């Protein structure tokens, strides 16, 4: 650590001679002594400077004024501190102040103008933006407000058709006549979106001219109407379609209907599959969770990404321990793989996926408590499940029928009739013509019933018969060339690749 100090010259002091023999000699010796003292002092100062530089390099300069007060080195340290403080004060005196004097108070006009730029709640006088200053001498009133040069709109075609939608969008009568003429053979369905552009008009008293109209006329066609020098012109834009059928296969699980919907099969095709399978598969014994379904439906996929599903083409139910049941569409009707028609006399199960809970014959009535003839079979089903007509015919009775509760009877011909009891709701009326598989009501627990179920009866020539043991033979059957062509088509469907899950389809209407 460096501390400024004093080191005397060699000898510690200047030796003065005795009485001089001559004044000149004395002056010479005194000059020599002063020269030696000055040289020693220069050496001391040089040594102090080197020590100070080494201490500064090591950040070890001692300016403590509390030690060796009054000594030479203390005075040196005080001078150094005084120089530092003086330099700081001198530098601060030439720096201008940061804050100037308070500005003058604003005038009322200046205050109102400044409020526009202040940040304050509206409740405390804040405003949003400054009001423009307009020279009234430079204002010129307009005859009418200016309009946009063009208007772009999207409209949806409703039940009244495209013409009504365009008229509501502001298309004039002359343009509407041209559009109707150009689209004479095109009829976009409900819900189709149309894009139109209306151009500039001369005055507000006339409608805007139609500049452009684009609409999805069909699933495989898009049309555009544009204005040129000769008027409106139509341009057809075909859309490429891939019509590869869609095949989906999965496990039945807890419910066939839920499994079909979970696999992406639309509700209409899923209902058609269960309806046709109900003719050939005994649903009353139920389906196991490990049983599988295989279904092929029509599918059209547009190059723009939309998907449309069509008819059921092929279906299979594979149940454990039994041969798979296959059906296929041929010339508008469904047939089994053998060529035998699917539709026969009556459907085996009037409720989807229901299990038979009570058979035909004598039994102990669960409500009355004594044995009596059970003239039908009971299917265990949830309340509100739809009930389908087992065959086509005419409703002969629909209403309350004693212990049967809400009851419907359908006469299929002069010898055959079916009846449905304990319904919670009746959807048909006496005299109404019913088709096979048509909904006639819902499952309930009306009348003498212990819970929701369907009591199903078959009457043959006025007598109740067992629906399980009765067999109905009939229906169409393929043969010859038709049978060979149908079986070749079934083989092609069996080899079609499965997609796993059906893609989301477009709405039923053409887009």
Tab-separated table of C-alpha atoms in Angstrom:
chain	number	residue	atom	x	y	z
A	1	UNK	CA	0.000	0.000	0.000
A	2	UNK	CA	1.351	3.424	-0.957
A	3	UNK	CA	1.489	6.205	1.658
A	4	UNK	CA	3.067	9.529	0.643
A	5	UNK	CA	6.044	10.286	2.881
A	6	UNK	CA	9.482	12.016	3.063
A	7	UNK	CA	12.898	10.346	2.877
A	8	UNK	CA	15.907	12.513	3.602
A	9	UNK	CA	18.935	12.648	1.364
A	10	UNK	CA	22.041	10.572	2.104
A	11	UNK	CA	23.548	11.717	5.379
A	12	UNK	CA	20.198	12.938	6.679
A	13	UNK	CA	21.069	16.676	6.447
A	14	UNK	CA	23.252	19.228	4.707
A	15	UNK	CA	26.634	19.640	6.428
A	16	UNK	CA	27.689	23.232	6.641
A	17	UNK	CA	31.453	23.880	6.739
A	18	UNK	CA	33.238	25.823	9.379
A	19	UNK	CA	34.527	29.313	8.823
A	20	UNK	CA	35.238	29.733	5.194
A	21	UNK	CA	38.614	30.738	4.102
A	22	UNK	CA	37.112	32.790	1.308
A	23	UNK	CA	33.651	34.014	0.331
A	24	UNK	CA	33.851	32.439	-3.153
A	25	UNK	CA	34.625	28.998	-1.825
A	26	UNK	CA	31.740	29.162	0.585
A	27	UNK	CA	29.296	30.033	-2.183
A	28	UNK	CA	30.628	27.166	-4.332
A	29	UNK	CA	30.284	24.638	-1.543
A	30	UNK	CA	26.736	25.873	-0.765
A	31	UNK	CA	25.708	25.501	-4.415
A	32	UNK	CA	27.092	21.996	-4.520
A	33	UNK	CA	25.168	21.092	-1.346
A	34	UNK	CA	21.904	22.470	-2.816
A	35	UNK	CA	22.476	20.575	-6.050
A	36	UNK	CA	22.988	17.349	-4.113
A	37	UNK	CA	19.806	18.015	-2.069
A	38	UNK	CA	17.781	18.751	-5.257
A	39	UNK	CA	19.048	15.545	-6.883
A	40	UNK	CA	18.094	13.537	-3.807
A	41	UNK	CA	14.639	15.143	-3.767
A	42	UNK	CA	14.136	14.296	-7.458
A	43	UNK	CA	15.068	10.694	-6.749
A	44	UNK	CA	12.612	10.587	-3.845
A	45	UNK	CA	9.801	12.087	-5.945
A	46	UNK	CA	10.518	9.628	-8.786
A	47	UNK	CA	10.420	6.746	-6.322
A	48	UNK	CA	7.132	8.055	-4.853
A	49	UNK	CA	5.666	8.337	-8.373
A	50	UNK	CA	6.562	4.762	-9.227
A	51	UNK	CA	5.105	3.536	-5.940
A	52	UNK	CA	1.931	5.576	-6.616
A	53	UNK	CA	1.538	4.021	-10.081
A	54	UNK	CA	1.945	0.516	-8.673
A	55	UNK	CA	-0.609	1.247	-5.944
A	56	UNK	CA	-3.067	2.729	-8.470
A	57	UNK	CA	-2.726	-0.385	-10.625
A	58	UNK	CA	-3.636	-2.460	-7.568
A	59	UNK	CA	-6.439	-0.089	-6.408
A	60	UNK	CA	-4.587	0.354	-3.108
A	61	UNK	CA	-4.227	4.145	-2.647
A	62	UNK	CA	-4.537	5.269	0.967
A	63	UNK	CA	-6.116	8.711	1.535
A	64	UNK	CA	-7.100	8.129	5.163
A	65	UNK	CA	-7.012	11.483	7.001
A	66	UNK	CA	-7.414	9.883	10.417
A	67	UNK	CA	-3.790	8.721	10.737
A	68	UNK	CA	-0.577	10.808	11.298
A	69	UNK	CA	-2.462	14.067	11.569
A	70	UNK	CA	-0.263	17.103	10.885
A	71	UNK	CA	2.516	15.123	9.217
A	72	UNK	CA	3.746	15.866	5.758
A	73	UNK	CA	2.012	12.905	4.212
A	74	UNK	CA	-1.234	13.866	6.001
A	75	UNK	CA	-1.071	17.289	4.351
A	76	UNK	CA	-0.488	15.605	1.002
A	77	UNK	CA	-3.561	13.401	1.466
A	78	UNK	CA	-5.652	16.416	2.499
A	79	UNK	CA	-4.538	18.278	-0.599
A	80	UNK	CA	-5.531	15.309	-2.757
A	81	UNK	CA	-8.992	15.066	-1.154
A	82	UNK	CA	-9.469	18.815	-1.480
A	83	UNK	CA	-8.578	18.647	-5.159
A	84	UNK	CA	-11.097	15.833	-5.775
A	85	UNK	CA	-13.938	17.609	-3.963
A	86	UNK	CA	-13.128	20.886	-5.705
A	87	UNK	CA	-13.164	19.192	-9.106
A	88	UNK	CA	-16.578	17.686	-8.345
A	89	UNK	CA	-18.016	21.012	-7.233
A	90	UNK	CA	-16.569	22.774	-10.238
A	91	UNK	CA	-18.062	20.209	-12.608
A	92	UNK	CA	-21.487	20.387	-10.931
A	93	UNK	CA	-21.622	24.145	-11.162
A	94	UNK	CA	-21.541	24.111	-14.953
A	95	UNK	CA	-24.336	21.439	-15.404
A	96	UNK	CA	-27.767	23.012	-16.220
A	97	UNK	CA	-30.697	22.093	-13.921
A	98	UNK	CA	-32.883	19.142	-14.951
A	99	UNK	CA	-36.207	20.796	-14.131
A	100	UNK	CA	-37.006	24.223	-15.299
A	101	UNK	CA	-39.387	26.582	-13.672
A	102	UNK	CA	-43.110	25.637	-13.559
A	103	UNK	CA	-44.903	26.486	-16.834
A	104	UNK	CA	-47.460	29.199	-16.962
A	105	UNK	CA	-51.077	28.281	-16.296
A	106	UNK	CA	-53.122	27.219	-19.330
A	107	UNK	CA	-55.864	29.383	-20.662
A	108	UNK	CA	-59.413	27.877	-20.854
A	109	UNK	CA	-59.038	27.329	-24.592
A	110	UNK	CA	-55.652	25.653	-24.156
A	111	UNK	CA	-57.043	23.488	-21.334
A	112	UNK	CA	-59.907	22.228	-23.535
A	113	UNK	CA	-57.460	21.427	-26.311
A	114	UNK	CA	-55.078	19.634	-23.932
A	115	UNK	CA	-57.900	17.439	-22.530
A	116	UNK	CA	-58.089	15.642	-25.850
A	117	UNK	CA	-54.568	14.254	-25.304
A	118	UNK	CA	-54.883	13.509	-21.583
A	119	UNK	CA	-55.175	9.961	-20.207
A	120	UNK	CA	-58.107	9.994	-17.813
A	121	UNK	CA	-61.413	8.130	-17.248
A	122	UNK	CA	-64.431	9.485	-19.079
A	123	UNK	CA	-66.074	10.121	-15.705
A	124	UNK	CA	-63.277	12.597	-14.876
A	125	UNK	CA	-63.412	14.520	-18.134
A	126	UNK	CA	-61.313	12.308	-20.380
A	127	UNK	CA	-62.076	12.363	-24.098
A	128	UNK	CA	-60.946	10.205	-27.003
A	129	UNK	CA	-59.093	12.233	-29.597
A	130	UNK	CA	-58.960	15.831	-30.597
A	131	UNK	CA	-61.740	17.452	-32.569
A	132	UNK	CA	-60.536	18.635	-35.969
A	133	UNK	CA	-60.371	22.286	-36.636
A	134	UNK	CA	-62.252	23.015	-39.798
A	135	UNK	CA	-62.345	26.301	-41.611
A	136	UNK	CA	-65.977	26.836	-42.516
A	137	UNK	CA	-64.930	28.906	-45.499
A	138	UNK	CA	-63.390	25.794	-47.080
A	139	UNK	CA	-66.480	23.570	-46.651
A	140	UNK	CA	-68.614	22.610	-49.650
A	141	UNK	CA	-71.871	20.671	-49.075
A	142	UNK	CA	-72.351	17.378	-50.979
A	143	UNK	CA	-75.536	16.571	-52.815
A	144	UNK	CA	-75.473	13.001	-51.346
A	145	UNK	CA	-73.104	10.830	-49.336
A	146	UNK	CA	-70.515	8.998	-51.491
A	147	UNK	CA	-70.866	5.207	-51.915
A	148	UNK	CA	-68.355	2.438	-52.157
A	149	UNK	CA	-67.412	1.595	-55.739
A	150	UNK	CA	-68.313	-2.095	-55.231
A	151	UNK	CA	-70.060	-4.260	-52.667
A	152	UNK	CA	-69.168	-7.904	-51.971
A	153	UNK	CA	-71.802	-10.086	-50.333
A	154	UNK	CA	-72.426	-13.728	-49.429
A	155	UNK	CA	-76.017	-14.970	-49.474
A	156	UNK	CA	-77.614	-18.297	-48.566
A	157	UNK	CA	-80.203	-19.857	-50.846
A	158	UNK	CA	-83.405	-20.510	-48.912
A	159	UNK	CA	-86.597	-22.363	-49.648
A	160	UNK	CA	-87.740	-19.656	-52.090
A	161	UNK	CA	-84.740	-20.268	-54.334
A	162	UNK	CA	-81.744	-18.376	-55.642
A	163	UNK	CA	-83.806	-15.597	-57.240
A	164	UNK	CA	-85.311	-14.542	-53.921
A	165	UNK	CA	-81.888	-14.573	-52.244
A	166	UNK	CA	-80.364	-12.374	-54.963
A	167	UNK	CA	-83.309	-9.991	-54.924
A	168	UNK	CA	-82.938	-9.541	-51.180
A	169	UNK	CA	-79.224	-8.824	-51.721
A	170	UNK	CA	-80.046	-5.879	-54.005
A	171	UNK	CA	-79.801	-7.348	-57.524
A	172	UNK	CA	-81.987	-5.414	-59.968
A	173	UNK	CA	-84.814	-6.827	-62.098
A	174	UNK	CA	-82.929	-6.718	-65.460
A	175	UNK	CA	-79.959	-8.594	-63.993
A	176	UNK	CA	-82.304	-11.068	-62.315
A	177	UNK	CA	-83.889	-11.857	-65.656
A	178	UNK	CA	-80.462	-12.549	-67.200
A	179	UNK	CA	-79.412	-14.743	-64.260
A	180	UNK	CA	-82.648	-16.740	-64.456
A	181	UNK	CA	-82.115	-17.269	-68.194
A	182	UNK	CA	-78.505	-18.386	-67.733
A	183	UNK	CA	-79.361	-20.759	-64.872
A	184	UNK	CA	-82.470	-22.203	-66.494
A	185	UNK	CA	-81.234	-25.813	-66.159
A	186	UNK	CA	-79.535	-25.324	-62.773
A	187	UNK	CA	-81.334	-25.370	-59.432
A	188	UNK	CA	-79.056	-24.981	-56.381
A	189	UNK	CA	-80.495	-26.626	-53.288
A	190	UNK	CA	-81.392	-25.056	-49.956
A	191	UNK	CA	-78.490	-23.869	-47.840
A	192	UNK	CA	-76.089	-23.289	-50.746
A	193	UNK	CA	-73.837	-20.238	-50.350
A	194	UNK	CA	-73.575	-17.778	-53.248
A	195	UNK	CA	-70.897	-15.093	-53.647
A	196	UNK	CA	-71.806	-11.935	-55.549
A	197	UNK	CA	-70.210	-8.584	-56.354
A	198	UNK	CA	-72.295	-5.482	-57.075
A	199	UNK	CA	-70.688	-2.651	-59.008
A	200	UNK	CA	-70.967	1.152	-58.993
A	201	UNK	CA	-74.275	2.833	-59.786
A	202	UNK	CA	-74.911	6.300	-61.103
A	203	UNK	CA	-77.504	7.340	-58.507
A	204	UNK	CA	-79.128	5.845	-55.457
A	205	UNK	CA	-82.443	5.604	-57.256
A	206	UNK	CA	-81.258	2.637	-59.360
A	207	UNK	CA	-79.964	-0.759	-58.148
A	208	UNK	CA	-76.304	-1.665	-58.374
A	209	UNK	CA	-75.333	-3.724	-61.429
A	210	UNK	CA	-74.341	-7.349	-60.883
A	211	UNK	CA	-70.633	-7.753	-61.679
A	212	UNK	CA	-70.001	-11.349	-60.558
A	213	UNK	CA	-71.953	-14.309	-59.169
A	214	UNK	CA	-70.402	-17.635	-58.075
A	215	UNK	CA	-72.461	-20.541	-56.752
A	216	UNK	CA	-72.075	-24.307	-56.209
A	217	UNK	CA	-74.781	-25.468	-58.607
A	218	UNK	CA	-74.284	-29.176	-57.883
A	219	UNK	CA	-71.906	-31.473	-56.059
A	220	UNK	CA	-69.817	-31.816	-59.225
A	221	UNK	CA	-70.405	-28.361	-60.745
A	222	UNK	CA	-69.632	-24.746	-59.912
A	223	UNK	CA	-70.863	-21.859	-62.062
A	224	UNK	CA	-69.719	-18.252	-62.359
A	225	UNK	CA	-71.572	-15.373	-63.989
A	226	UNK	CA	-69.433	-12.358	-64.855
A	227	UNK	CA	-70.145	-9.090	-66.649
A	228	UNK	CA	-68.330	-8.281	-69.859
A	229	UNK	CA	-68.881	-5.814	-72.677
A	230	UNK	CA	-71.696	-7.944	-74.074
A	231	UNK	CA	-73.489	-8.337	-70.731
A	232	UNK	CA	-73.605	-11.228	-68.268
A	233	UNK	CA	-71.998	-14.509	-69.351
A	234	UNK	CA	-72.042	-17.966	-67.734
A	235	UNK	CA	-68.979	-20.160	-67.162
A	236	UNK	CA	-69.309	-23.765	-65.981
A	237	UNK	CA	-66.501	-25.153	-63.804
A	238	UNK	CA	-66.682	-28.972	-63.490
A	239	UNK	CA	-65.511	-30.511	-60.214
A	240	UNK	CA	-63.781	-33.904	-60.400
A	241	UNK	CA	-65.499	-36.602	-58.329
A	242	UNK	CA	-64.080	-39.881	-56.977
A	243	UNK	CA	-66.960	-42.350	-56.568
A	244	UNK	CA	-65.101	-45.178	-54.813
A	245	UNK	CA	-67.470	-46.891	-52.311
A	246	UNK	CA	-66.628	-46.665	-48.623
A	247	UNK	CA	-66.152	-49.792	-46.527
A	248	UNK	CA	-66.117	-49.717	-42.721
A	249	UNK	CA	-65.726	-52.648	-40.338
A	250	UNK	CA	-65.776	-52.628	-36.531
A	251	UNK	CA	-66.988	-54.448	-33.435
A	252	UNK	CA	-70.617	-54.223	-32.359
A	253	UNK	CA	-69.756	-53.493	-28.743
A	254	UNK	CA	-72.631	-52.598	-26.426
A	255	UNK	CA	-74.948	-51.271	-29.162
A	256	UNK	CA	-75.037	-51.804	-32.922
A	257	UNK	CA	-76.478	-48.350	-33.604
A	258	UNK	CA	-73.841	-46.580	-31.482
A	259	UNK	CA	-71.079	-48.656	-33.095
A	260	UNK	CA	-72.263	-47.663	-36.581
A	261	UNK	CA	-72.421	-43.965	-35.686
A	262	UNK	CA	-69.049	-44.100	-33.915
A	263	UNK	CA	-67.538	-45.544	-37.096
A	264	UNK	CA	-68.792	-42.497	-39.010
A	265	UNK	CA	-71.720	-44.120	-40.824
A	266	UNK	CA	-74.456	-41.488	-41.429
A	267	UNK	CA	-77.726	-41.973	-39.604
A	268	UNK	CA	-79.729	-42.797	-42.751
A	269	UNK	CA	-77.372	-45.552	-43.894
A	270	UNK	CA	-77.046	-46.911	-40.338
A	271	UNK	CA	-80.849	-47.120	-40.047
A	272	UNK	CA	-81.077	-48.839	-43.445
A	273	UNK	CA	-78.462	-51.395	-42.374
A	274	UNK	CA	-80.314	-52.343	-39.171
A	275	UNK	CA	-83.658	-52.317	-40.995
A	276	UNK	CA	-82.516	-54.782	-43.667
A	277	UNK	CA	-80.580	-56.956	-41.228
A	278	UNK	CA	-83.629	-57.191	-39.007
A	279	UNK	CA	-85.310	-59.294	-41.714
A	280	UNK	CA	-82.611	-61.983	-41.726
A	281	UNK	CA	-80.921	-61.798	-38.296
A	282	UNK	CA	-82.652	-62.771	-35.058
A	283	UNK	CA	-82.007	-59.588	-33.042
A	284	UNK	CA	-84.129	-60.871	-30.178
A	285	UNK	CA	-81.227	-63.033	-29.051
A	286	UNK	CA	-78.994	-59.992	-29.087
A	287	UNK	CA	-75.522	-59.364	-30.407
A	288	UNK	CA	-72.306	-60.023	-28.520
A	289	UNK	CA	-69.732	-57.324	-27.909
A	290	UNK	CA	-67.169	-59.295	-29.925
A	291	UNK	CA	-69.494	-59.647	-32.959
A	292	UNK	CA	-68.522	-57.518	-35.949
A	293	UNK	CA	-70.299	-55.617	-38.680
A	294	UNK	CA	-69.015	-54.870	-42.162
A	295	UNK	CA	-70.747	-52.209	-44.242
A	296	UNK	CA	-70.204	-50.628	-47.667
A	297	UNK	CA	-71.983	-47.444	-48.719
A	298	UNK	CA	-71.818	-45.184	-51.747
A	299	UNK	CA	-69.371	-42.306	-51.383
A	300	UNK	CA	-68.539	-39.392	-53.669
A	301	UNK	CA	-65.472	-37.323	-52.828
A	302	UNK	CA	-65.035	-33.998	-54.645
A	303	UNK	CA	-61.601	-32.614	-55.513
A	304	UNK	CA	-62.478	-29.611	-53.336
A	305	UNK	CA	-62.695	-31.890	-50.267
A	306	UNK	CA	-66.451	-32.342	-49.796
A	307	UNK	CA	-67.836	-35.851	-49.211
A	308	UNK	CA	-71.307	-37.161	-50.037
A	309	UNK	CA	-72.684	-40.542	-48.974
A	310	UNK	CA	-75.354	-42.521	-50.784
A	311	UNK	CA	-77.103	-45.873	-50.568
A	312	UNK	CA	-76.177	-48.947	-48.546
A	313	UNK	CA	-74.510	-51.380	-50.967
A	314	UNK	CA	-73.283	-54.265	-48.823
A	315	UNK	CA	-73.603	-55.367	-45.210
A	316	UNK	CA	-72.407	-58.223	-43.040
A	317	UNK	CA	-73.036	-59.285	-39.440
A	318	UNK	CA	-70.575	-61.888	-38.160
A	319	UNK	CA	-71.707	-63.486	-34.888
A	320	UNK	CA	-69.587	-65.902	-32.896
A	321	UNK	CA	-70.439	-69.554	-33.580
A	322	UNK	CA	-72.660	-68.734	-36.600
A	323	UNK	CA	-72.154	-68.186	-40.282
A	324	UNK	CA	-71.857	-64.504	-41.294
A	325	UNK	CA	-75.032	-63.009	-42.693
A	326	UNK	CA	-74.376	-60.988	-45.847
A	327	UNK	CA	-76.754	-58.800	-47.807
A	328	UNK	CA	-76.215	-56.777	-50.989
A	329	UNK	CA	-78.074	-54.275	-53.140
A	330	UNK	CA	-79.055	-55.382	-56.621
A	331	UNK	CA	-81.393	-53.423	-58.899
A	332	UNK	CA	-82.958	-51.517	-56.034
A	333	UNK	CA	-83.615	-54.489	-53.738
A	334	UNK	CA	-81.547	-56.228	-51.050
A	335	UNK	CA	-80.685	-59.914	-51.332
A	336	UNK	CA	-78.779	-62.419	-49.263
A	337	UNK	CA	-75.561	-63.894	-50.647
A	338	UNK	CA	-77.507	-66.912	-51.872
A	339	UNK	CA	-79.762	-64.686	-54.011
A	340	UNK	CA	-82.782	-64.970	-51.732
A	341	UNK	CA	-84.628	-61.721	-51.117
A	342	UNK	CA	-84.170	-60.071	-47.723
A	343	UNK	CA	-87.806	-59.069	-47.275
A	344	UNK	CA	-90.120	-61.867	-46.257
A	345	UNK	CA	-93.503	-62.028	-44.617
A	346	UNK	CA	-92.675	-60.179	-41.361
A	347	UNK	CA	-89.668	-58.744	-39.616
A	348	UNK	CA	-88.354	-60.895	-36.792
A	349	UNK	CA	-87.881	-58.039	-34.317
A	350	UNK	CA	-90.014	-54.864	-34.277
A	351	UNK	CA	-87.511	-53.043	-31.979
A	352	UNK	CA	-83.834	-52.500	-32.805
A	353	UNK	CA	-81.504	-54.675	-30.739
A	354	UNK	CA	-84.237	-55.802	-28.290
A	355	UNK	CA	-83.993	-59.093	-26.380
A	356	UNK	CA	-86.934	-61.414	-25.837
A	357	UNK	CA	-87.780	-61.452	-22.132
A	358	UNK	CA	-90.946	-63.583	-22.080
A	359	UNK	CA	-92.169	-66.270	-24.491
A	360	UNK	CA	-95.507	-67.442	-25.845
A	361	UNK	CA	-97.835	-69.683	-23.793
A	362	UNK	CA	-99.199	-70.141	-20.261
A	363	UNK	CA	-97.414	-68.190	-17.526
A	364	UNK	CA	-97.942	-66.568	-14.137
A	365	UNK	CA	-99.045	-63.016	-14.802
A	366	UNK	CA	-96.620	-60.672	-12.969
A	367	UNK	CA	-99.383	-58.169	-12.066
A	368	UNK	CA	-102.554	-60.235	-11.665
A	369	UNK	CA	-100.783	-63.023	-9.769
A	370	UNK	CA	-102.413	-66.025	-11.496
A	371	UNK	CA	-101.650	-68.113	-14.570
A	372	UNK	CA	-103.103	-67.073	-17.891
A	373	UNK	CA	-102.355	-67.432	-21.576
A	374	UNK	CA	-99.601	-65.118	-22.853
A	375	UNK	CA	-100.660	-64.595	-26.475
A	376	UNK	CA	-97.436	-63.008	-27.643
A	377	UNK	CA	-93.790	-62.439	-26.779
A	378	UNK	CA	-92.215	-59.610	-24.777
A	379	UNK	CA	-89.137	-57.674	-25.871
A	380	UNK	CA	-87.145	-55.906	-23.190
A	381	UNK	CA	-86.413	-52.372	-24.430
A	382	UNK	CA	-85.931	-48.920	-22.992
A	383	UNK	CA	-88.765	-46.445	-22.706
A	384	UNK	CA	-89.055	-44.295	-25.819
A	385	UNK	CA	-87.355	-46.769	-28.175
A	386	UNK	CA	-89.037	-46.669	-31.630
A	387	UNK	CA	-91.356	-49.539	-32.640
A	388	UNK	CA	-91.500	-50.514	-36.332
A	389	UNK	CA	-94.288	-52.245	-38.195
A	390	UNK	CA	-93.332	-55.889	-38.779
A	391	UNK	CA	-94.978	-55.772	-42.183
A	392	UNK	CA	-96.889	-53.503	-44.502
A	393	UNK	CA	-100.628	-53.148	-44.029
A	394	UNK	CA	-103.470	-50.999	-42.686
A	395	UNK	CA	-103.906	-49.879	-39.079
A	396	UNK	CA	-107.144	-51.505	-37.816
A	397	UNK	CA	-106.900	-50.261	-34.206
A	398	UNK	CA	-104.881	-47.557	-32.434
A	399	UNK	CA	-105.755	-46.490	-28.899
A	400	UNK	CA	-106.290	-47.720	-25.343
A	401	UNK	CA	-107.029	-51.453	-25.083
A	402	UNK	CA	-107.608	-52.409	-21.442
A	403	UNK	CA	-104.660	-54.219	-19.854
A	404	UNK	CA	-102.657	-53.784	-23.062
A	405	UNK	CA	-102.516	-50.050	-22.460
A	406	UNK	CA	-101.790	-48.122	-25.625
A	407	UNK	CA	-102.274	-50.694	-28.359
A	408	UNK	CA	-101.887	-50.822	-32.163
A	409	UNK	CA	-103.066	-53.595	-34.496
A	410	UNK	CA	-102.050	-53.758	-38.152
A	411	UNK	CA	-103.857	-55.994	-40.644
A	412	UNK	CA	-101.515	-57.190	-43.356
A	413	UNK	CA	-104.012	-59.270	-45.333
A	414	UNK	CA	-107.268	-61.066	-44.710
A	415	UNK	CA	-105.540	-63.800	-42.668
A	416	UNK	CA	-102.574	-62.094	-41.003
A	417	UNK	CA	-102.359	-59.296	-38.405
A	418	UNK	CA	-99.809	-58.085	-35.831
A	419	UNK	CA	-100.392	-56.198	-32.562
A	420	UNK	CA	-98.162	-54.056	-30.331
A	421	UNK	CA	-99.031	-53.295	-26.676
A	422	UNK	CA	-97.905	-51.234	-23.642
A	423	UNK	CA	-96.730	-48.399	-25.907
A	424	UNK	CA	-95.898	-44.993	-24.427
A	425	UNK	CA	-96.845	-43.192	-27.640
A	426	UNK	CA	-98.860	-43.990	-30.753
A	427	UNK	CA	-97.783	-42.358	-34.034
A	428	UNK	CA	-100.424	-43.803	-36.374
A	429	UNK	CA	-104.210	-43.542	-36.798
A	430	UNK	CA	-106.867	-46.156	-37.632
A	431	UNK	CA	-107.191	-46.634	-41.395
A	432	UNK	CA	-103.676	-45.379	-42.107
A	433	UNK	CA	-101.597	-47.332	-44.635
A	434	UNK	CA	-98.284	-48.485	-43.121
A	435	UNK	CA	-95.132	-49.740	-44.829
A	436	UNK	CA	-92.855	-52.438	-43.485
A	437	UNK	CA	-90.316	-50.954	-41.071
A	438	UNK	CA	-92.258	-47.709	-40.622
A	439	UNK	CA	-92.339	-46.265	-37.110
A	440	UNK	CA	-95.716	-46.681	-35.418
A	441	UNK	CA	-94.914	-45.573	-31.851
A	442	UNK	CA	-92.502	-45.943	-28.923
A	443	UNK	CA	-91.878	-48.480	-26.162
A	444	UNK	CA	-93.586	-47.790	-22.828
A	445	UNK	CA	-95.195	-49.356	-19.756
A	446	UNK	CA	-98.908	-48.519	-20.064
A	447	UNK	CA	-101.664	-50.876	-18.918
A	448	UNK	CA	-100.897	-53.963	-16.781
A	449	UNK	CA	-97.117	-53.743	-17.020
A	450	UNK	CA	-94.233	-53.980	-14.572
A	451	UNK	CA	-91.777	-51.962	-16.665
A	452	UNK	CA	-90.955	-50.686	-20.160
A	453	UNK	CA	-91.216	-53.428	-22.781
A	454	UNK	CA	-93.016	-54.317	-26.023
A	455	UNK	CA	-95.690	-56.995	-26.076
A	456	UNK	CA	-95.788	-58.321	-29.650
A	457	UNK	CA	-98.584	-60.550	-31.025
A	458	UNK	CA	-99.197	-62.299	-34.363
A	459	UNK	CA	-102.737	-63.269	-35.295
A	460	UNK	CA	-103.261	-65.855	-38.067
A	461	UNK	CA	-106.852	-66.474	-39.206
A	462	UNK	CA	-108.190	-65.014	-35.973
A	463	UNK	CA	-105.935	-66.989	-33.595
A	464	UNK	CA	-102.793	-65.892	-31.733
A	465	UNK	CA	-99.696	-67.850	-32.821
A	466	UNK	CA	-96.145	-68.018	-31.521
A	467	UNK	CA	-94.043	-65.386	-33.375
A	468	UNK	CA	-90.852	-67.381	-32.744
A	469	UNK	CA	-91.969	-70.694	-34.196
A	470	UNK	CA	-93.912	-69.208	-37.121
A	471	UNK	CA	-91.953	-69.060	-40.380
A	472	UNK	CA	-92.941	-66.863	-43.272
A	473	UNK	CA	-91.738	-67.960	-46.667
A	474	UNK	CA	-91.795	-65.678	-49.661
A	475	UNK	CA	-90.045	-62.727	-51.212
A	476	UNK	CA	-88.049	-62.390	-54.404
A	477	UNK	CA	-85.202	-64.707	-55.408
A	478	UNK	CA	-82.548	-64.212	-58.062
A	479	UNK	CA	-81.732	-66.837	-60.631
A	480	UNK	CA	-79.856	-67.422	-63.853
A	481	UNK	CA	-77.780	-64.527	-65.192
A	482	UNK	CA	-78.979	-62.092	-62.529
A	483	UNK	CA	-77.785	-64.432	-59.783
A	484	UNK	CA	-74.349	-64.808	-61.417
A	485	UNK	CA	-73.978	-61.050	-61.864
A	486	UNK	CA	-75.103	-60.412	-58.286
A	487	UNK	CA	-72.624	-62.917	-56.838
A	488	UNK	CA	-69.772	-61.438	-58.902
A	489	UNK	CA	-70.710	-58.035	-57.510
A	490	UNK	CA	-70.707	-59.461	-53.966
A	491	UNK	CA	-67.193	-60.865	-54.558
A	492	UNK	CA	-65.969	-57.426	-55.656
A	493	UNK	CA	-67.429	-55.847	-52.516
A	494	UNK	CA	-65.802	-58.491	-50.311
A	495	UNK	CA	-62.357	-57.534	-51.663
A	496	UNK	CA	-62.845	-53.771	-51.290
A	497	UNK	CA	-60.324	-52.185	-48.922
A	498	UNK	CA	-61.691	-51.030	-45.567
A	499	UNK	CA	-61.289	-47.363	-44.576
A	500	UNK	CA	-61.718	-47.924	-40.825
A	501	UNK	CA	-63.767	-44.786	-40.118
A	502	UNK	CA	-66.036	-42.930	-42.522
A	503	UNK	CA	-65.128	-39.290	-43.261
A	504	UNK	CA	-67.556	-36.503	-42.415
A	505	UNK	CA	-70.036	-36.094	-45.217
A	506	UNK	CA	-71.424	-32.965	-46.808
A	507	UNK	CA	-75.081	-32.085	-46.213
A	508	UNK	CA	-77.688	-33.932	-48.212
A	509	UNK	CA	-78.260	-31.009	-50.563
A	510	UNK	CA	-75.903	-30.602	-53.502
A	511	UNK	CA	-73.267	-27.966	-53.043
